[in-house]
Coordinates of C-alpha atoms in Angstrom, one line a residue:
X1 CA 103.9 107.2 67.3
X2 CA 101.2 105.1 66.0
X3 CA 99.4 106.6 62.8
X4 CA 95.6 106.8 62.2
X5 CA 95.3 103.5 60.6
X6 CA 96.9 101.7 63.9
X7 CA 94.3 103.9 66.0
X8 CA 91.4 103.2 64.5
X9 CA 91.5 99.7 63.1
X10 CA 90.9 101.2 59.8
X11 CA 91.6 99.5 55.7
X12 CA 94.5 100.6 54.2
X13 CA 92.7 102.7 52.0
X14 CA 90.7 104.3 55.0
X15 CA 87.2 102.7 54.8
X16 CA 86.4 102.2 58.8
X17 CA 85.7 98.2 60.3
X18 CA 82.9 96.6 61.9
X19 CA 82.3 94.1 64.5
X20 CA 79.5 92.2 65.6
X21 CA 79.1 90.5 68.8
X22 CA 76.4 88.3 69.4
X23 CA 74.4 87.0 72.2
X24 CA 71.7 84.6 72.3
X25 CA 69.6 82.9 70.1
X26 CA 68.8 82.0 66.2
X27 CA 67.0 85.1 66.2
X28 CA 69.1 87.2 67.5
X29 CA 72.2 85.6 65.2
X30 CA 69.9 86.3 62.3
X31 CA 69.8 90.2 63.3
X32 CA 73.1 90.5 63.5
X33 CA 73.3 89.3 60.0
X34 CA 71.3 92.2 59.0
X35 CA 73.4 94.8 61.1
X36 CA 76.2 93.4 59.4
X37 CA 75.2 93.9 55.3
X38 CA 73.5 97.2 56.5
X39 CA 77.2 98.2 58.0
X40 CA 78.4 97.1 54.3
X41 CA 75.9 98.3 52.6
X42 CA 77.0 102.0 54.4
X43 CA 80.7 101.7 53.0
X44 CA 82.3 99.5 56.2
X45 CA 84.3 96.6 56.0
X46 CA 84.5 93.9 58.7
X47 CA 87.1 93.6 60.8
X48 CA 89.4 90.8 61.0
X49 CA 88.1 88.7 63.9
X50 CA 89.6 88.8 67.3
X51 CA 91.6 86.0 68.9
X52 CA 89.2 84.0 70.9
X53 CA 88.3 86.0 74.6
X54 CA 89.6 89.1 73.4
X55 CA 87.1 91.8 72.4
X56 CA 87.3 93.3 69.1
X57 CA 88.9 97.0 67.7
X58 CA 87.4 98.0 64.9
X59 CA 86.2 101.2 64.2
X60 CA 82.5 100.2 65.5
X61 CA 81.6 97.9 67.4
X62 CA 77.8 96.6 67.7
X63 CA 76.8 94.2 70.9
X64 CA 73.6 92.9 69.5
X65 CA 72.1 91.8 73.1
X66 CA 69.8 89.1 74.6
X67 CA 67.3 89.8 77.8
X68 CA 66.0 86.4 77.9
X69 CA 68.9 85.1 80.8
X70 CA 70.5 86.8 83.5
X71 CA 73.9 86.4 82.8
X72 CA 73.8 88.4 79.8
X73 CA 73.4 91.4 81.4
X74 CA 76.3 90.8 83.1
X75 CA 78.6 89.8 79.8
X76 CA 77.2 93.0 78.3
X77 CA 77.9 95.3 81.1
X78 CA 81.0 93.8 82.1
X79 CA 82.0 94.1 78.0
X80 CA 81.3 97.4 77.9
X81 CA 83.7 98.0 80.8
X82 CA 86.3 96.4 79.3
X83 CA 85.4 98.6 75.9
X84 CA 85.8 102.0 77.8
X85 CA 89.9 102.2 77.8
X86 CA 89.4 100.8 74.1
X87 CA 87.9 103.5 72.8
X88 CA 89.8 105.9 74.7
X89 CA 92.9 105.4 72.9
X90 CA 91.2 105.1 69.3
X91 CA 89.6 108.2 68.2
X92 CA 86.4 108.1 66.5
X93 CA 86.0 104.5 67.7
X94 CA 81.8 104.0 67.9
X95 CA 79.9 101.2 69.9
X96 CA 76.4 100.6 69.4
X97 CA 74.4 98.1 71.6
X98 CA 71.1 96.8 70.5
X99 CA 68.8 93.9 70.1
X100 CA 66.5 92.6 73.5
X101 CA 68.7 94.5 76.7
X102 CA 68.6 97.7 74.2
X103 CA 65.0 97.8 73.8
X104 CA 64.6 97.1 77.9
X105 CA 67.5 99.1 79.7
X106 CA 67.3 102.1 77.0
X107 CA 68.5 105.1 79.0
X108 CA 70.0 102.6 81.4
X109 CA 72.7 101.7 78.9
X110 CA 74.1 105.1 78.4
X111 CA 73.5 106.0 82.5
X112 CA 75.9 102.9 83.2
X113 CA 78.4 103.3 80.4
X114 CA 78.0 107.1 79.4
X115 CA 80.7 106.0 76.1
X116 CA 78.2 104.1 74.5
X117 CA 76.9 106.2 71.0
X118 CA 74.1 104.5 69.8
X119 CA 71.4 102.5 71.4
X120 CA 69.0 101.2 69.0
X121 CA 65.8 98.4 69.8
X122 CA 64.8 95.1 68.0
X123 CA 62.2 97.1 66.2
X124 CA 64.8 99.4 64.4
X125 CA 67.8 98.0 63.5
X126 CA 67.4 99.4 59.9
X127 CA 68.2 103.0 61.4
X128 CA 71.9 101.9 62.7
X129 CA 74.1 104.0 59.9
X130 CA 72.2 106.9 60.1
X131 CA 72.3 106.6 64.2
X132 CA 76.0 106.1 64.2
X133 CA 76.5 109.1 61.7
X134 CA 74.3 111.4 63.9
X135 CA 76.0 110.1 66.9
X136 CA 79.2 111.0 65.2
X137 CA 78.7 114.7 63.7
X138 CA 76.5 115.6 67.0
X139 CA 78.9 113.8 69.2
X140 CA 76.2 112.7 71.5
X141 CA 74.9 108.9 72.3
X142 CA 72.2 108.3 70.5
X143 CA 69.1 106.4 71.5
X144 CA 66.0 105.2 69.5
X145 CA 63.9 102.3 70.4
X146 CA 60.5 101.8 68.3
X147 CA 57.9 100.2 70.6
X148 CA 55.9 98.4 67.1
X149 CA 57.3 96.5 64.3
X150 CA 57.4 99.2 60.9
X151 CA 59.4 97.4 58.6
X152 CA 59.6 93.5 58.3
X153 CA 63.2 93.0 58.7
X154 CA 63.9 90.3 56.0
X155 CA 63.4 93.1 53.6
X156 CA 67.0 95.0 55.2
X157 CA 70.1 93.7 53.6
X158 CA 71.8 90.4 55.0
X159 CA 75.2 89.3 55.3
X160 CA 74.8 85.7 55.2
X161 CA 77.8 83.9 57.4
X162 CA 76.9 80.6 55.9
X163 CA 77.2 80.2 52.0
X164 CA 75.4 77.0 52.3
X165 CA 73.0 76.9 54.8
X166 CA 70.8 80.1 56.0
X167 CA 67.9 81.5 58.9
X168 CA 64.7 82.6 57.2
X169 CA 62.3 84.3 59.0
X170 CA 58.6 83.3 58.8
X171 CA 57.6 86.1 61.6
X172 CA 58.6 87.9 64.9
X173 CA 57.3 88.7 68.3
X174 CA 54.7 86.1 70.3
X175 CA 51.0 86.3 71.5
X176 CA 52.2 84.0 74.5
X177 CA 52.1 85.6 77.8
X178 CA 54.7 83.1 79.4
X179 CA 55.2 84.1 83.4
X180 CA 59.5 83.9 83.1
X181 CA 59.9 85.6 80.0
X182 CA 60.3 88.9 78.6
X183 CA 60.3 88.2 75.1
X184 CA 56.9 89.2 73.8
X185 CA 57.5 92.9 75.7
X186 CA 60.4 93.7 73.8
X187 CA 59.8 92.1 70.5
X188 CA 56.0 92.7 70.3
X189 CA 52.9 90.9 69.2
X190 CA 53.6 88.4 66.0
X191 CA 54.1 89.6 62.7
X192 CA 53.8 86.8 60.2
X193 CA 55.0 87.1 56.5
X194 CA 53.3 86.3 53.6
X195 CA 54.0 83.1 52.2
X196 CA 54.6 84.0 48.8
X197 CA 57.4 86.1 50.3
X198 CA 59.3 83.6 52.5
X199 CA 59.2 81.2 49.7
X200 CA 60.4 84.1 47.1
X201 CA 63.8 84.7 50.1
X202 CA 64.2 80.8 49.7
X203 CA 64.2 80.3 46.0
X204 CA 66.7 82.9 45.9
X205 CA 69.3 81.5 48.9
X206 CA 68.7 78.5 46.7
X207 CA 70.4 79.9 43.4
X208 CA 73.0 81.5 45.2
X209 CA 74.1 77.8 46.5
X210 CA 72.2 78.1 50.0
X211 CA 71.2 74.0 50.5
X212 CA 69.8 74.4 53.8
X213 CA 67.5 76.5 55.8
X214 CA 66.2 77.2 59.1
X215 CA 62.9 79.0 59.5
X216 CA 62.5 81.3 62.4
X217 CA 60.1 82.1 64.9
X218 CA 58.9 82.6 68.5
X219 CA 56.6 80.1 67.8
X220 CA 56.5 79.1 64.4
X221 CA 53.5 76.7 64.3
X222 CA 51.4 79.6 65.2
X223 CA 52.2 81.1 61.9
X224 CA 49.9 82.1 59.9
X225 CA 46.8 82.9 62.5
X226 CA 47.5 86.7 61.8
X227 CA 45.9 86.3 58.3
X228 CA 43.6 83.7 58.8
X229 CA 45.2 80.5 58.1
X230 CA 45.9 78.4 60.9
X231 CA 47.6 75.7 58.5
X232 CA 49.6 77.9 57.1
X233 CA 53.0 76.2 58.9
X234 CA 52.2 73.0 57.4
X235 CA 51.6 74.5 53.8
X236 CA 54.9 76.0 54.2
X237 CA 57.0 73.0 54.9
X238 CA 55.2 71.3 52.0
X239 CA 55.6 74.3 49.5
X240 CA 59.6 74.0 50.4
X241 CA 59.9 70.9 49.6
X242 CA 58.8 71.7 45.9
X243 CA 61.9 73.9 45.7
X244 CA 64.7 72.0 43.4
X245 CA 68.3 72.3 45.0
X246 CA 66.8 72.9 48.6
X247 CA 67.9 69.6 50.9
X248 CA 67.2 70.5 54.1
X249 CA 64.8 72.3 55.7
X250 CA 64.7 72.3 59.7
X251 CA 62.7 75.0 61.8
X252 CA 62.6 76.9 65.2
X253 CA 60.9 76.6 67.4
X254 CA 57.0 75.1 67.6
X255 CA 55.4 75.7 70.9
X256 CA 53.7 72.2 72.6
X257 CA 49.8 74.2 72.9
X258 CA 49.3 75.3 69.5
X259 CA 51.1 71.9 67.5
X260 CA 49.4 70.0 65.3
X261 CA 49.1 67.1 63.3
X262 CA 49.1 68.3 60.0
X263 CA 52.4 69.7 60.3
X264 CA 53.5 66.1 61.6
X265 CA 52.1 65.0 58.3
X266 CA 54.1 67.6 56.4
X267 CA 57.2 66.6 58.3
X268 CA 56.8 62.5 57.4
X269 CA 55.8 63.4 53.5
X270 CA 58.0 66.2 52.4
X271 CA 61.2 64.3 51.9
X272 CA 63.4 67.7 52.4
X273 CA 61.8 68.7 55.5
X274 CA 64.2 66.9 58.2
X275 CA 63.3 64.6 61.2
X276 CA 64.1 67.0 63.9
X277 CA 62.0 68.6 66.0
X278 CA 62.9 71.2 68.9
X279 CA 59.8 70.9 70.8
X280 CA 60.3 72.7 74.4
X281 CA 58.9 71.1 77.4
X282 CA 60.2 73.9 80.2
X283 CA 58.4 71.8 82.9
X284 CA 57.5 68.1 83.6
X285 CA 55.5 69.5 86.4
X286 CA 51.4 70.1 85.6
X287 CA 50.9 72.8 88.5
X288 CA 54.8 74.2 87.5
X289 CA 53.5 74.4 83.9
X290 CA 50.6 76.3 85.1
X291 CA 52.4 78.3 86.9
X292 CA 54.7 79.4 83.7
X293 CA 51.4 79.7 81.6
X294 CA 52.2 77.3 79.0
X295 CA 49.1 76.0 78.2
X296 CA 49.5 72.2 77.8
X297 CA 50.2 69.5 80.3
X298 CA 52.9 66.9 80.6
X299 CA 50.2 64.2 79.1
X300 CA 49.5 66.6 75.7
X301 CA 53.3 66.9 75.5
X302 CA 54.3 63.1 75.8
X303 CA 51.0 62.7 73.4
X304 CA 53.1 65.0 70.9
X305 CA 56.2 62.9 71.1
X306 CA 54.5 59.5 70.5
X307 CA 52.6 61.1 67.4
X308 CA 55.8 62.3 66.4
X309 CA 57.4 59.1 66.6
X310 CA 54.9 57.1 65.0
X311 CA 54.8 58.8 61.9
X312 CA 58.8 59.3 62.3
X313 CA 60.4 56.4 64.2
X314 CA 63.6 58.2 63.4
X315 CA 63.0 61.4 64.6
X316 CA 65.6 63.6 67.0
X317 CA 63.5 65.5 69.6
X318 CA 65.4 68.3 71.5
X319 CA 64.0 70.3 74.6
X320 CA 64.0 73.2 76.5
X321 CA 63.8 73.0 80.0
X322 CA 64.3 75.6 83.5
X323 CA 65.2 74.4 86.5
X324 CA 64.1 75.7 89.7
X325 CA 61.4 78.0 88.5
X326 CA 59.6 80.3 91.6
X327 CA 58.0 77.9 94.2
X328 CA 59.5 74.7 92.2
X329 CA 59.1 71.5 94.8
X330 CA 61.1 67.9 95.0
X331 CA 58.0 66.8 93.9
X332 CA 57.5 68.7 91.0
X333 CA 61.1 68.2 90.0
X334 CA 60.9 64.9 89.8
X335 CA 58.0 65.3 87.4
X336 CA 60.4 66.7 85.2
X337 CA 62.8 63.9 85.6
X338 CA 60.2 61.5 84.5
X339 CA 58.8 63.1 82.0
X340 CA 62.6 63.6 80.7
X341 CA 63.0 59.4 81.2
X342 CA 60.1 58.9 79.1
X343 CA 61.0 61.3 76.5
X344 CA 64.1 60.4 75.4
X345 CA 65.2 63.4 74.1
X346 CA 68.4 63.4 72.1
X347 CA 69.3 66.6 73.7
X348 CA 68.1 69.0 76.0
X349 CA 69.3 72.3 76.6
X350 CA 68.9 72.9 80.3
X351 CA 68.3 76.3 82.3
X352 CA 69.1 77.7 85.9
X353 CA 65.8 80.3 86.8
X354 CA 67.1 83.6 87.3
X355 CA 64.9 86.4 87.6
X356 CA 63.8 88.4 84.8
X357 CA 62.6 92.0 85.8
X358 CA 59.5 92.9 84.5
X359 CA 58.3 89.4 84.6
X360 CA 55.4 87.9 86.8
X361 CA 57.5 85.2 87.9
X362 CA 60.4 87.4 88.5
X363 CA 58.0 88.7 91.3
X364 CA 57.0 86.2 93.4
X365 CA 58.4 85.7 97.4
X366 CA 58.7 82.2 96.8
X367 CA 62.4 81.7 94.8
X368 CA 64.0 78.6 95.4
X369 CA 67.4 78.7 96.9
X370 CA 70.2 78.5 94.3
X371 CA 71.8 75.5 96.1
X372 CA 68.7 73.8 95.7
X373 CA 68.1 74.9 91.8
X374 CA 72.2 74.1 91.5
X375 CA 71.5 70.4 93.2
X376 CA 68.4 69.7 90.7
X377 CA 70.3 71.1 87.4
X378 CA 73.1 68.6 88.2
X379 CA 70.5 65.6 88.5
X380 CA 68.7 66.3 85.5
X381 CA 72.1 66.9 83.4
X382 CA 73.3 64.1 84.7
X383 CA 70.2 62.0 83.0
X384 CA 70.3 63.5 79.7
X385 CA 73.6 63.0 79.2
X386 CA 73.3 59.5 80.4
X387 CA 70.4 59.3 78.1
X388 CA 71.5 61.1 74.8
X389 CA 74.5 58.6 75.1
X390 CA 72.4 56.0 75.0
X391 CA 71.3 56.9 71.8
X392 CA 74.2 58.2 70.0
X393 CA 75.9 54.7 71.0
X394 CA 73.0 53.1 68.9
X395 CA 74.7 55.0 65.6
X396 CA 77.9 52.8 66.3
X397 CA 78.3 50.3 62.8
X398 CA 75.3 52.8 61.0
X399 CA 75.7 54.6 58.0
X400 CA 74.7 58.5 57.9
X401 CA 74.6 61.5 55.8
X402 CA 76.7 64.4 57.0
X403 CA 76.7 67.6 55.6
X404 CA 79.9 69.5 56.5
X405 CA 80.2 72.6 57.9
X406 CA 82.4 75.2 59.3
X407 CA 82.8 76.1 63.5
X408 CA 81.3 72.9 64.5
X409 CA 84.6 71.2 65.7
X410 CA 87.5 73.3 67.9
X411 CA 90.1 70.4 67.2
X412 CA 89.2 69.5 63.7
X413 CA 92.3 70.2 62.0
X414 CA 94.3 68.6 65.2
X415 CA 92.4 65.6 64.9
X416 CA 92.3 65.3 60.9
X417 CA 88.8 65.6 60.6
X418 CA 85.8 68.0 59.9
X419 CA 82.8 68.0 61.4
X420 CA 79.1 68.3 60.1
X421 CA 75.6 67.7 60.7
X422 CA 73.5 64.2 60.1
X423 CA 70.0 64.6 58.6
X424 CA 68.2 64.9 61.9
X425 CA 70.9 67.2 63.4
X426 CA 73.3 65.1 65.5
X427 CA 77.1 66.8 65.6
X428 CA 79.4 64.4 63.7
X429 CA 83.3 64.9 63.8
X430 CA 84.6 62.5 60.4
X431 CA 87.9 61.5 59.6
X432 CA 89.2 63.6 56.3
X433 CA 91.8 62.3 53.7
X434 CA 94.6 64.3 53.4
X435 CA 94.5 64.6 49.6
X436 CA 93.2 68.4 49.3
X437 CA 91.2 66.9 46.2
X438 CA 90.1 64.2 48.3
X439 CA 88.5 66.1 51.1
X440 CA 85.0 67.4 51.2
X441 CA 84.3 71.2 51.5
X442 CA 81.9 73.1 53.7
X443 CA 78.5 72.3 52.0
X444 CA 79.4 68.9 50.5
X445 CA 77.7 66.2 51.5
X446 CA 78.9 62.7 52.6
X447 CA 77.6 59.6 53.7
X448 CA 79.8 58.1 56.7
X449 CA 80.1 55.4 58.8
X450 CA 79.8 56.2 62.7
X451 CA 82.3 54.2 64.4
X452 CA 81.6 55.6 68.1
X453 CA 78.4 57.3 70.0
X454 CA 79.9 60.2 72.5
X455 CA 77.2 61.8 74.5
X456 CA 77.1 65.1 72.5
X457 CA 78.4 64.0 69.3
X458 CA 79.3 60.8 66.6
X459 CA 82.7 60.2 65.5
X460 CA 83.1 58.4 62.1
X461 CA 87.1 57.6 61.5
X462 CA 86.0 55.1 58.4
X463 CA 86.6 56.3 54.8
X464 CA 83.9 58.4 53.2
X465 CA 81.2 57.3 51.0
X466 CA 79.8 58.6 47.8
X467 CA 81.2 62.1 48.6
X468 CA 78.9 64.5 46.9
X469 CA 80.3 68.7 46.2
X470 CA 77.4 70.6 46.0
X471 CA 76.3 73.8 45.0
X472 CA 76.5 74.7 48.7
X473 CA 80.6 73.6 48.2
X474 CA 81.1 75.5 45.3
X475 CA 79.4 78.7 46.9
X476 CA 81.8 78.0 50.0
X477 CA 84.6 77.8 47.8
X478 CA 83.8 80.4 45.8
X479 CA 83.5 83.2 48.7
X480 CA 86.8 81.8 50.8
X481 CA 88.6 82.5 46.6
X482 CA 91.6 84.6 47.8
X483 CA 90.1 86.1 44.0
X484 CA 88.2 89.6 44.7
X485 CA 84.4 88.7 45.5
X486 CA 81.5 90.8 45.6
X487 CA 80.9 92.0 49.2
X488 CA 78.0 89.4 49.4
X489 CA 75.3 92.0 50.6
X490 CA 72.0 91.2 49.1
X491 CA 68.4 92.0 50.3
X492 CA 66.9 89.8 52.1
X493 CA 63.5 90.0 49.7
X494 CA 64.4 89.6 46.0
X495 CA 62.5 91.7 43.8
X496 CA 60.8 88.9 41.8
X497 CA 60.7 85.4 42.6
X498 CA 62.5 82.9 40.4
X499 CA 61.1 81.6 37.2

């Protein structure tokens, strides 16, 4: 007979286990952060994680969800199916869902899988303990979505995965009014931090060893317009780069109709402030693009890109793009291709339309066939592979500067070599030596000499160069110590900036 610990997935000493699971983007990773240290923060531990495709056991378990693609509702729902004979045999087992699907199925969640206990929106993921303590004395699902933004949630306590490199909010929601998607509904109208604050979060992910960051946004280069600074953005890159200890600062994403030069300028002068730039296109089409409301045209985008270029000849560009949106014609498809040929993006990440409810596009008669959208997706995939090999081949016999990283490489330790990213973002996979003294640790920094160009990735199998351990190494190293370590649950707003 198994005992209470082997039911419930509990410590030893009886504390219950967490797990998160995570779907979609930055944003939502970065949430899921913040469920996790306020989970710690209420007395749980995390549990170990699951062998890859199987679903976790812990005591609670928390699907923070993503509405933006079809598919995962159905990863959700059919989770939650799988989750039902789970719980069954572990009493007091909890699962919570929030994040985009909570705050648009609501009800709908509990109506479909009646074992769900808590149900909680984007808006109020600060109220998750008490939910799941309600939940348990009242033994009743739980469901609170807030429609409007009350607390900013950088201010909730953070468990950061990374020791070295972290996502800092600069605002949520969006003002755009996009036909195919259903993000501004559930996250709301943009709320924009104060600058003084997002710099204060920094400073402090600095001193505890953070070296790189990631500010996040629905549309970043709109920040500021809620108090009246529209160059706030670029101020913002050029305030980080007075911050000692910070190397790399990257941000997601801009949108094409509200970017400007200054923050171009800010980019090519703030040495920290990398050469990357996720600029989404969606749409090479003109009348496709007008369709989608995104208000720019394929001229003002490729106008971006050569601006872009000019002041940062080695600049990475990445894109978003959907295939086969609502009344979508050869013609207009092969807009896309060209404006994809003359773009040269070093990667795009590529989209099937599928319906959206709730959407304007989602409504219209005029869907193209998925056979057709499946024909077009395999073209353009086709070219941007064809093209990002192109340009990763052009790295053969160069030197870059690789900052390595955990979960970037499945075969690493097969292939005796870690993986990393290069200043403008590129995956590298380098050859190690296998002197334990020798070998860099997650956060260190190397420069390394690319001996082949793969189309989603560079190999470099040469010996390392003026390997560098950071204070993003150390901080690595110092929370993988088999040594007791504090939980590392801090808020996400210090209370005083550094000196």
């Amino acid at each position: 007979m198994l005992d209470d610990t082997a039911l419930t997935g509990r410590t030893a000493d009886g504390r219950r286990t967490y797990q998160v699971i995570t779907y979609g983007c930055q944003m939502n990773a970065h949430d899921s952060e913040r469920i996790a240290g306020l989970l710690e923060g209420a007395g749980y531990v995390r549990a170990p994680e699951p062998v890859r495709g199987e679903l976790a056991e812990a005591d609670v378990v928390v699907f923070n969800t993503c509405a933006v693609r079809e598919n995962a509702d159905n990863r959700l729902y059919g989770n939650l199916g799988h989750m039902a004979p789970i719980k069954a045999r572990r009493p007091g087992m909890q699962i919570a869902v929030g994040g985009c699907m909570a705050q648009k199925d609501r009800d709908l969640i509990t109506a479909r899988a009646p074992w769900v206990d808590v149900v909680f929106g984007t808006n109020n993921i600060g109220s998750l303990p008490v939910l799941l303590e309600r939940s348990r004395v009242e033994q009743a699902s739980q469901v609170e979505i807030t429609e409007a933004l009350q607390t900013f949630p950088s201010t909730l306590p953070t468990r950061r995965e990374s020791a070295y490199s972290a996502w800092v909010s600069i605002s949520v929601g969006c003002n755009n009014t996009c036909t195919f998607c259903i993000v501004p509904a559930l996250r709301g109208k943009e709320t924009d931090r104060r600058p003084g604050e997002i710099l204060a979060e920094v400073e402090m992910l600095v001193d505890q060893g953070v070296q790189e960051i990631t500010l996040l946004g629905q549309n970043v280069n709109s920040y500021g317009v809620q108090f009246g600074d529209r160059a706030a953005f670029a101020k913002l890159l050029r305030a980080c780069g007075e911050i000692t200890g910070l190397e790399r600062v990257r941000f997601t994403s801009p949108h094409p109709a509200a970017f400007t030069d200054d923050v171009i300028e800010a980019m090519a002068a703030t040495p920290n402030v990398m050469h990357q730039l996720h600029m989404p296109l969606q749409s090479g089409s003109d009348r496709v693009l007008r369709d989608m409301r995104r208000s720019y045209r394929a001229k003002k985008f490729l106008g971006i890109l050569d601006r872009v270029r000019a002041a940062m000849p080695d600049a990475a560009i990445s894109t978003d793009i959907i295939v086969g949106f609502p009344g979508e014609t050869d013609e207009d498809f092969e807009a896309t291709m060209d404006v994809v040929r003359q773009s040269r993006f070093a990667n795009a990440f590529t989209f099937q339309y599928s319906v959206r409810p709730g959407t304007p596009a989602g409504a219209r008669p005029d869907q193209v066939p998925r056979e057709v959208v499946q024909e077009r997706y395999e073209r353009l995939v086709a070219l941007q592979e064809q093209i990002s090999w192109e340009q990763n081949r052009a790295f053969e016999g160069r030197t870059v500067e690789v900052m390595f990283a955990t979960g970037e490489g499945r075969k690493d330790d097969e292939r005796e070599r870690m993986s990393g990213r290069a200043r403008d973002n590129r995956l590298v996979h380098v050859a190690v030596p296998d002197d334990p003294a020798q070998r860099p640790r997650p956060g260190d920094i190397a420069e390394v000499e690319v001996t082949r160009g793969a189309p989603h990735y560079l190999v470099a199998d040469a010996p390392l160069r003026a390997l560098r351990r950071t204070p993003g190494g150390d901080a690595w190293a110092a929370r993988n110590d088999p040594a007791p370590v504090p939980a590392g649950v801090g808020l996400g707003l210090p209370a005083m900036p550094r000196a």
